[in-house]
Amino acid sequence: MASAKTIDRFGGLVAAIAIGFSLCAAAWGQVQPPAADSVKVHDRPSDDGSAVVVEWPKPAELPENVQYVIEIARKPEDFADKKFQTIKITPSKNLLKTGREKYFGFAASNQDWYAEEVTPAEYLKPQIPWAFTAEESAHLRTVGDVAAVAGIKDALTGLEQWKSLTWCVKEGLLSEKDAQRAWLAWKLTERYAKDVTAATAEATAVQKKAEEELEQAVEARKQAQTAVSQASGPGLEQAKESLAAAVAAEARARAALRSANEAARMTGERVREGLTKSERSDVDWLGRLDSYLEQAKAKRLKKAMQEINAGTYCYRFGVRSEGGETTLVGPVGAEAVYSGRAEANLFRRYKLNNLVFALAFSGIVLTFIQIAKRNPNLYIRKIAGLEAVEEAIGRATEMGRSAYFVHGLGGVSDLATIAAINVLSRVARRAAEYDTRVRVMNWEPIVTAVSQEVVQQAYTEAGRPDAYDPDDIALVGYNQFSYAAAVAARMVREQPAAIFLIGYFLAESLLLSETGASTGAIQVAGTDSDSQLPFFITTCDYTLIGEELYAASAYLSREPRMLGSLRGQDVAKAFLMTAMVVGTIVFTMAVAFGWHVEWIKGLFEVLD
Amino acid sequence: MWYKRTIPLLIVFTIGVLAFAHNYVPLRISDQFRERLSEWFRIIGGFALFLGAYSLLHMHVSRIRKQQPGWAYSVFVFVGAAGMIIVGLLNEGYGPLRSAPVGQPTWYQWGYDYIQKPCQATIFSLLAFFMASAAFRTFRARNTSAALLLASALIVMFGRVAIFQTVSAWFGAQSSFARHADGLFSATTDAIMEYPNLAATRAILLGISLGAISQSLRILFGIERSYLGGGD
């Protein structure tokens, strides 16, 4: 028996070990923690110093039923003292570096790694100075309990407010006098809020009573109506009188409900009227102060988080099984601890291609500007719309009518508007020489001011400063359709001989150009808004399409350096066209012959 | 002359280069610079609004004084402006420095909701008529290009509205021919929009981008100075 028992016990032990092993195997799946030296913690490139990157080798298959674990602590000893934060990561395709070209580029080797971006301040949260510490909170809970028993519901909130104000004084955000005023105003606001609550409850009760009375009145009226329909003979008159009284009672009940509703809606305002003028001023001031302090606190908090992110911290890496057990990388008892620091970078590496192309195109344009200085007779292709500017102003002169210049809806910071202002300068100068009035229709005040300056200068340079009238360059509307209505109406009334619609346009483009076409004016339009181009092409005599708008000023000036920039622009365009054709051929051949040319695509990828 | 030309050009160059660099430098100071610039712009915009209002009212005063054609319409500008300013200042008895309680109807809001918005909607709705008249003028097949334009426009219109199924539904019929015809038009429409149309749009956008770079360089290096008020 004894030996049988021993065998049973031995068998049980073996079974337990076997079950333990099989459970472990099931929990771990096929995933083993990576080797300690394969895990890396480093600064996230191309950012403002807000995160580090933890990266580790990707296993052969997407792991299931496990999580990766990153532990972060301020110093190595904190791991032993359990003062660390844990980040749990479920493996997914999003962990792949290839999904984050912005930081890691387009290298094919990115497929071999998992990477997680860690912002330290999200885990090692900053101490909020105006919040209570753990000890204070514990104490206040007791105070709060006592306060609650004593019916002082706002004791805790009041203390929080007071501490916040004290902190603001210490930090120089608020003077002591203002803090005192804020404290008194806050207490007043609390009282005010209570009064509003009480008054609202009272008004709600009145509303409810009025609703009930109305229901009764409606019911009485219905009964009276039924009585009238059923009555006959002498009783009919009496029933009619009862109905008239019921209808009047219903009307009174409805009026009472309306006034109760109105009273309920105005409760806050009525209570506010009960405050003195100085108290109302204090309550309003507190509202503004709160908003200011919230902003100031948010700013401090952001700064505190930035300071935390700039620190060097310790990291451990491991794998967590489904059962909740974590196995860290490195030998048991001496797990690997990595350190990493986020640093602000001077350059967004992922925009390198963008910078190179911008500099290359700038180089081409500047080179042709230099060439144009030496050789002023550069050939520039003719742009019909710009050739027509002269014709349009000439026509206006012959007909003795004005020319209209419509800026559209762009602000002064829009390139299209700047281009339009440059064209306006040329048009105004030519118009001044021909003694033709130019009326400029503006939508935006700053554009109006700039246009006035530009036209005045153009008239002065043409030797006709006296012909300048500031009323010709006016703001005619400050809203899209008010603007469209004002401009269209003036076109119909004044019948201009030439209309220039140049700048950035939206839905008003067709309203303006179609009205202009109906007046018989010669119309020259120009915009970089590709959605409006079809409307202009349909309704205008000449249209400057996209780049021609930007070229307009240079073209009209005939100044060699400006023309050189246009030639540079055309050469850059030829380069891009060549690149597109060659790229299409190369990628088509790559598909046919199995070439790996993804890196070429990466060169032109735009990341933001 | 240096304060009218050289200093503005120096400011333009410096700010332009810094704004360009902001795109490539992730430092916090770079973002702060950008934020500060946009704050300045908003402040200047606020003051410019007074200039704009002055410009508008001055122009209409002149029109009324000189009794130019349609001067009576200018009176409406003053009636509208005065009306809105008065009800805005009175503010239902709360005055200009206090807000009326939330939810309380105000005359100012009434003016906006029941005068300005319907007027705007009216002007916007005119677009439908203008679009029809512009389309009528454009789609006349005067030459080969116009004929091609007309054909592609008809295909896109038919592809967008499922014309055959709609017409057959009027007669209570569920025709498989109509379904197939609409499917064909829809597929052709997609092909037109996704290939030739998109290619043309991208070509225009490419030109716009290069034009923008070229113009920016001319402004940055002081070659283009028209925006400073005439002259080359």
mmCIF file with all atom_site columns, N, CA and C in Angstrom, chain A residues 135-165:
data_model
loop_
_atom_site.group_PDB
_atom_site.id
_atom_site.type_symbol
_atom_site.label_atom_id
_atom_site.label_alt_id
_atom_site.label_comp_id
_atom_site.label_asym_id
_atom_site.label_entity_id
_atom_site.label_seq_id
_atom_site.pdbx_PDB_ins_code
_atom_site.Cartn_x
_atom_site.Cartn_y
_atom_site.Cartn_z
_atom_site.occupancy
_atom_site.B_iso_or_equiv
_atom_site.pdbx_formal_charge
_atom_site.auth_seq_id
_atom_site.auth_comp_id
_atom_site.auth_asym_id
_atom_site.auth_atom_id
_atom_site.pdbx_PDB_model_num
ATOM 1  N N  . GLU A 1 135 ? -1.731  63.018 0.652  1.00 0.00 ? 135 GLU A N  1
ATOM 2  C CA . GLU A 1 135 ? -1.955  63.170 2.088  1.00 0.00 ? 135 GLU A CA 1
ATOM 3  C C  . GLU A 1 135 ? -3.075  64.182 2.353  1.00 0.00 ? 135 GLU A C  1
ATOM 4  N N  . GLU A 1 136 ? -2.984  65.295 1.621  1.00 0.00 ? 136 GLU A N  1
ATOM 5  C CA . GLU A 1 136 ? -4.013  66.339 1.798  1.00 0.00 ? 136 GLU A CA 1
ATOM 6  C C  . GLU A 1 136 ? -5.395  65.793 1.436  1.00 0.00 ? 136 GLU A C  1
ATOM 7  N N  . SER A 1 137 ? -5.412  65.002 0.351  1.00 0.00 ? 137 SER A N  1
ATOM 8  C CA . SER A 1 137 ? -6.699  64.448 -0.089 1.00 0.00 ? 137 SER A CA 1
ATOM 9  C C  . SER A 1 137 ? -7.295  63.549 0.981  1.00 0.00 ? 137 SER A C  1
ATOM 10 N N  . ALA A 1 138 ? -6.399  62.705 1.591  1.00 0.00 ? 138 ALA A N  1
ATOM 11 C CA . ALA A 1 138 ? -6.869  61.795 2.638  1.00 0.00 ? 138 ALA A CA 1
ATOM 12 C C  . ALA A 1 138 ? -7.458  62.594 3.802  1.00 0.00 ? 138 ALA A C  1
ATOM 13 N N  . HIS A 1 139 ? -6.742  63.661 4.176  1.00 0.00 ? 139 HIS A N  1
ATOM 14 C CA . HIS A 1 139 ? -7.201  64.496 5.277  1.00 0.00 ? 139 HIS A CA 1
ATOM 15 C C  . HIS A 1 139 ? -8.537  65.156 4.920  1.00 0.00 ? 139 HIS A C  1
ATOM 16 N N  . LEU A 1 140 ? -8.572  65.637 3.661  1.00 0.00 ? 140 LEU A N  1
ATOM 17 C CA . LEU A 1 140 ? -9.776  66.360 3.246  1.00 0.00 ? 140 LEU A CA 1
ATOM 18 C C  . LEU A 1 140 ? -10.989 65.443 3.145  1.00 0.00 ? 140 LEU A C  1
ATOM 19 N N  . ARG A 1 141 ? -10.695 64.159 2.861  1.00 0.00 ? 141 ARG A N  1
ATOM 20 C CA . ARG A 1 141 ? -11.827 63.231 2.799  1.00 0.00 ? 141 ARG A CA 1
ATOM 21 C C  . ARG A 1 141 ? -12.528 63.184 4.153  1.00 0.00 ? 141 ARG A C  1
ATOM 22 N N  . THR A 1 142 ? -11.674 63.167 5.197  1.00 0.00 ? 142 THR A N  1
ATOM 23 C CA . THR A 1 142 ? -12.234 63.170 6.555  1.00 0.00 ? 142 THR A CA 1
ATOM 24 C C  . THR A 1 142 ? -13.017 64.464 6.776  1.00 0.00 ? 142 THR A C  1
ATOM 25 N N  . VAL A 1 143 ? -12.352 65.585 6.393  1.00 0.00 ? 143 VAL A N  1
ATOM 26 C CA . VAL A 1 143 ? -13.020 66.888 6.554  1.00 0.00 ? 143 VAL A CA 1
ATOM 27 C C  . VAL A 1 143 ? -14.327 66.893 5.756  1.00 0.00 ? 143 VAL A C  1
ATOM 28 N N  . GLY A 1 144 ? -14.230 66.339 4.540  1.00 0.00 ? 144 GLY A N  1
ATOM 29 C CA . GLY A 1 144 ? -15.394 66.291 3.667  1.00 0.00 ? 144 GLY A CA 1
ATOM 30 C C  . GLY A 1 144 ? -16.511 65.483 4.271  1.00 0.00 ? 144 GLY A C  1
ATOM 31 N N  . ASP A 1 145 ? -16.150 64.327 4.869  1.00 0.00 ? 145 ASP A N  1
ATOM 32 C CA . ASP A 1 145 ? -17.170 63.489 5.513  1.00 0.00 ? 145 ASP A CA 1
ATOM 33 C C  . ASP A 1 145 ? -17.869 64.271 6.617  1.00 0.00 ? 145 ASP A C  1
ATOM 34 N N  . VAL A 1 146 ? -17.023 64.952 7.414  1.00 0.00 ? 146 VAL A N  1
ATOM 35 C CA . VAL A 1 146 ? -17.579 65.742 8.519  1.00 0.00 ? 146 VAL A CA 1
ATOM 36 C C  . VAL A 1 146 ? -18.473 66.841 7.946  1.00 0.00 ? 146 VAL A C  1
ATOM 37 N N  . ALA A 1 147 ? -17.938 67.472 6.879  1.00 0.00 ? 147 ALA A N  1
ATOM 38 C CA . ALA A 1 147 ? -18.691 68.565 6.265  1.00 0.00 ? 147 ALA A CA 1
ATOM 39 C C  . ALA A 1 147 ? -20.020 68.067 5.725  1.00 0.00 ? 147 ALA A C  1
ATOM 40 N N  . ALA A 1 148 ? -19.967 66.880 5.101  1.00 0.00 ? 148 ALA A N  1
ATOM 41 C CA . ALA A 1 148 ? -21.191 66.325 4.521  1.00 0.00 ? 148 ALA A CA 1
ATOM 42 C C  . ALA A 1 148 ? -22.221 66.067 5.613  1.00 0.00 ? 148 ALA A C  1
ATOM 43 N N  . VAL A 1 149 ? -21.724 65.516 6.742  1.00 0.00 ? 149 VAL A N  1
ATOM 44 C CA . VAL A 1 149 ? -22.634 65.242 7.863  1.00 0.00 ? 149 VAL A CA 1
ATOM 45 C C  . VAL A 1 149 ? -23.230 66.554 8.370  1.00 0.00 ? 149 VAL A C  1
ATOM 46 N N  . ALA A 1 150 ? -22.348 67.592 8.395  1.00 0.00 ? 150 ALA A N  1
ATOM 47 C CA . ALA A 1 150 ? -22.808 68.894 8.890  1.00 0.00 ? 150 ALA A CA 1
ATOM 48 C C  . ALA A 1 150 ? -23.627 69.654 7.840  1.00 0.00 ? 150 ALA A C  1
ATOM 49 N N  . GLY A 1 151 ? -23.738 69.078 6.619  1.00 0.00 ? 151 GLY A N  1
ATOM 50 C CA . GLY A 1 151 ? -24.536 69.725 5.563  1.00 0.00 ? 151 GLY A CA 1
ATOM 51 C C  . GLY A 1 151 ? -23.766 70.781 4.791  1.00 0.00 ? 151 GLY A C  1
ATOM 52 N N  . ILE A 1 152 ? -22.421 70.859 4.998  1.00 0.00 ? 152 ILE A N  1
ATOM 53 C CA . ILE A 1 152 ? -21.640 71.855 4.237  1.00 0.00 ? 152 ILE A CA 1
ATOM 54 C C  . ILE A 1 152 ? -21.159 71.158 2.968  1.00 0.00 ? 152 ILE A C  1
ATOM 55 N N  . LYS A 1 153 ? -21.998 71.190 1.954  1.00 0.00 ? 153 LYS A N  1
ATOM 56 C CA . LYS A 1 153 ? -21.718 70.386 0.755  1.00 0.00 ? 153 LYS A CA 1
ATOM 57 C C  . LYS A 1 153 ? -20.508 70.876 -0.024 1.00 0.00 ? 153 LYS A C  1
ATOM 58 N N  . ASP A 1 154 ? -20.262 72.174 0.014  1.00 0.00 ? 154 ASP A N  1
ATOM 59 C CA . ASP A 1 154 ? -19.231 72.710 -0.859 1.00 0.00 ? 154 ASP A CA 1
ATOM 60 C C  . ASP A 1 154 ? -17.893 72.916 -0.163 1.00 0.00 ? 154 ASP A C  1
ATOM 61 N N  . ALA A 1 155 ? -17.754 72.312 1.019  1.00 0.00 ? 155 ALA A N  1
ATOM 62 C CA . ALA A 1 155 ? -16.519 72.531 1.776  1.00 0.00 ? 155 ALA A CA 1
ATOM 63 C C  . ALA A 1 155 ? -15.290 72.137 0.959  1.00 0.00 ? 155 ALA A C  1
ATOM 64 N N  . LEU A 1 156 ? -15.353 70.952 0.337  1.00 0.00 ? 156 LEU A N  1
ATOM 65 C CA . LEU A 1 156 ? -14.186 70.463 -0.405 1.00 0.00 ? 156 LEU A CA 1
ATOM 66 C C  . LEU A 1 156 ? -13.902 71.333 -1.629 1.00 0.00 ? 156 LEU A C  1
ATOM 67 N N  . THR A 1 157 ? -14.939 71.668 -2.372 1.00 0.00 ? 157 THR A N  1
ATOM 68 C CA . THR A 1 157 ? -14.772 72.514 -3.567 1.00 0.00 ? 157 THR A CA 1
ATOM 69 C C  . THR A 1 157 ? -14.189 73.851 -3.163 1.00 0.00 ? 157 THR A C  1
ATOM 70 N N  . GLY A 1 158 ? -14.679 74.394 -2.054 1.00 0.00 ? 158 GLY A N  1
ATOM 71 C CA . GLY A 1 158 ? -14.194 75.684 -1.570 1.00 0.00 ? 158 GLY A CA 1
ATOM 72 C C  . GLY A 1 158 ? -12.717 75.639 -1.247 1.00 0.00 ? 158 GLY A C  1
ATOM 73 N N  . LEU A 1 159 ? -12.301 74.539 -0.586 1.00 0.00 ? 159 LEU A N  1
ATOM 74 C CA . LEU A 1 159 ? -10.877 74.412 -0.247 1.00 0.00 ? 159 LEU A CA 1
ATOM 75 C C  . LEU A 1 159 ? -10.029 74.307 -1.505 1.00 0.00 ? 159 LEU A C  1
ATOM 76 N N  . GLU A 1 160 ? -10.529 73.565 -2.477 1.00 0.00 ? 160 GLU A N  1
ATOM 77 C CA . GLU A 1 160 ? -9.812  73.410 -3.755 1.00 0.00 ? 160 GLU A CA 1
ATOM 78 C C  . GLU A 1 160 ? -9.642  74.776 -4.423 1.00 0.00 ? 160 GLU A C  1
ATOM 79 N N  . GLN A 1 161 ? -10.717 75.546 -4.402 1.00 0.00 ? 161 GLN A N  1
ATOM 80 C CA . GLN A 1 161 ? -10.689 76.876 -5.010 1.00 0.00 ? 161 GLN A CA 1
ATOM 81 C C  . GLN A 1 161 ? -9.683  77.775 -4.298 1.00 0.00 ? 161 GLN A C  1
ATOM 82 N N  . TRP A 1 162 ? -9.706  77.690 -2.960 1.00 0.00 ? 162 TRP A N  1
ATOM 83 C CA . TRP A 1 162 ? -8.813  78.540 -2.181 1.00 0.00 ? 162 TRP A CA 1
ATOM 84 C C  . TRP A 1 162 ? -7.357  78.169 -2.444 1.00 0.00 ? 162 TRP A C  1
ATOM 85 N N  . LYS A 1 163 ? -7.097  76.853 -2.508 1.00 0.00 ? 163 LYS A N  1
ATOM 86 C CA . LYS A 1 163 ? -5.728  76.430 -2.742 1.00 0.00 ? 163 LYS A CA 1
ATOM 87 C C  . LYS A 1 163 ? -5.260  76.871 -4.138 1.00 0.00 ? 163 LYS A C  1
ATOM 88 N N  . SER A 1 164 ? -6.159  76.760 -5.087 1.00 0.00 ? 164 SER A N  1
ATOM 89 C CA . SER A 1 164 ? -5.832  77.171 -6.457 1.00 0.00 ? 164 SER A CA 1
ATOM 90 C C  . SER A 1 164 ? -5.478  78.655 -6.490 1.00 0.00 ? 164 SER A C  1
ATOM 91 N N  . LEU A 1 165 ? -6.265  79.467 -5.760 1.00 0.00 ? 165 LEU A N  1
ATOM 92 C CA . LEU A 1 165 ? -6.007  80.912 -5.739 1.00 0.00 ? 165 LEU A CA 1
ATOM 93 C C  . LEU A 1 165 ? -4.677  81.211 -5.046 1.00 0.00 ? 165 LEU A C  1
#
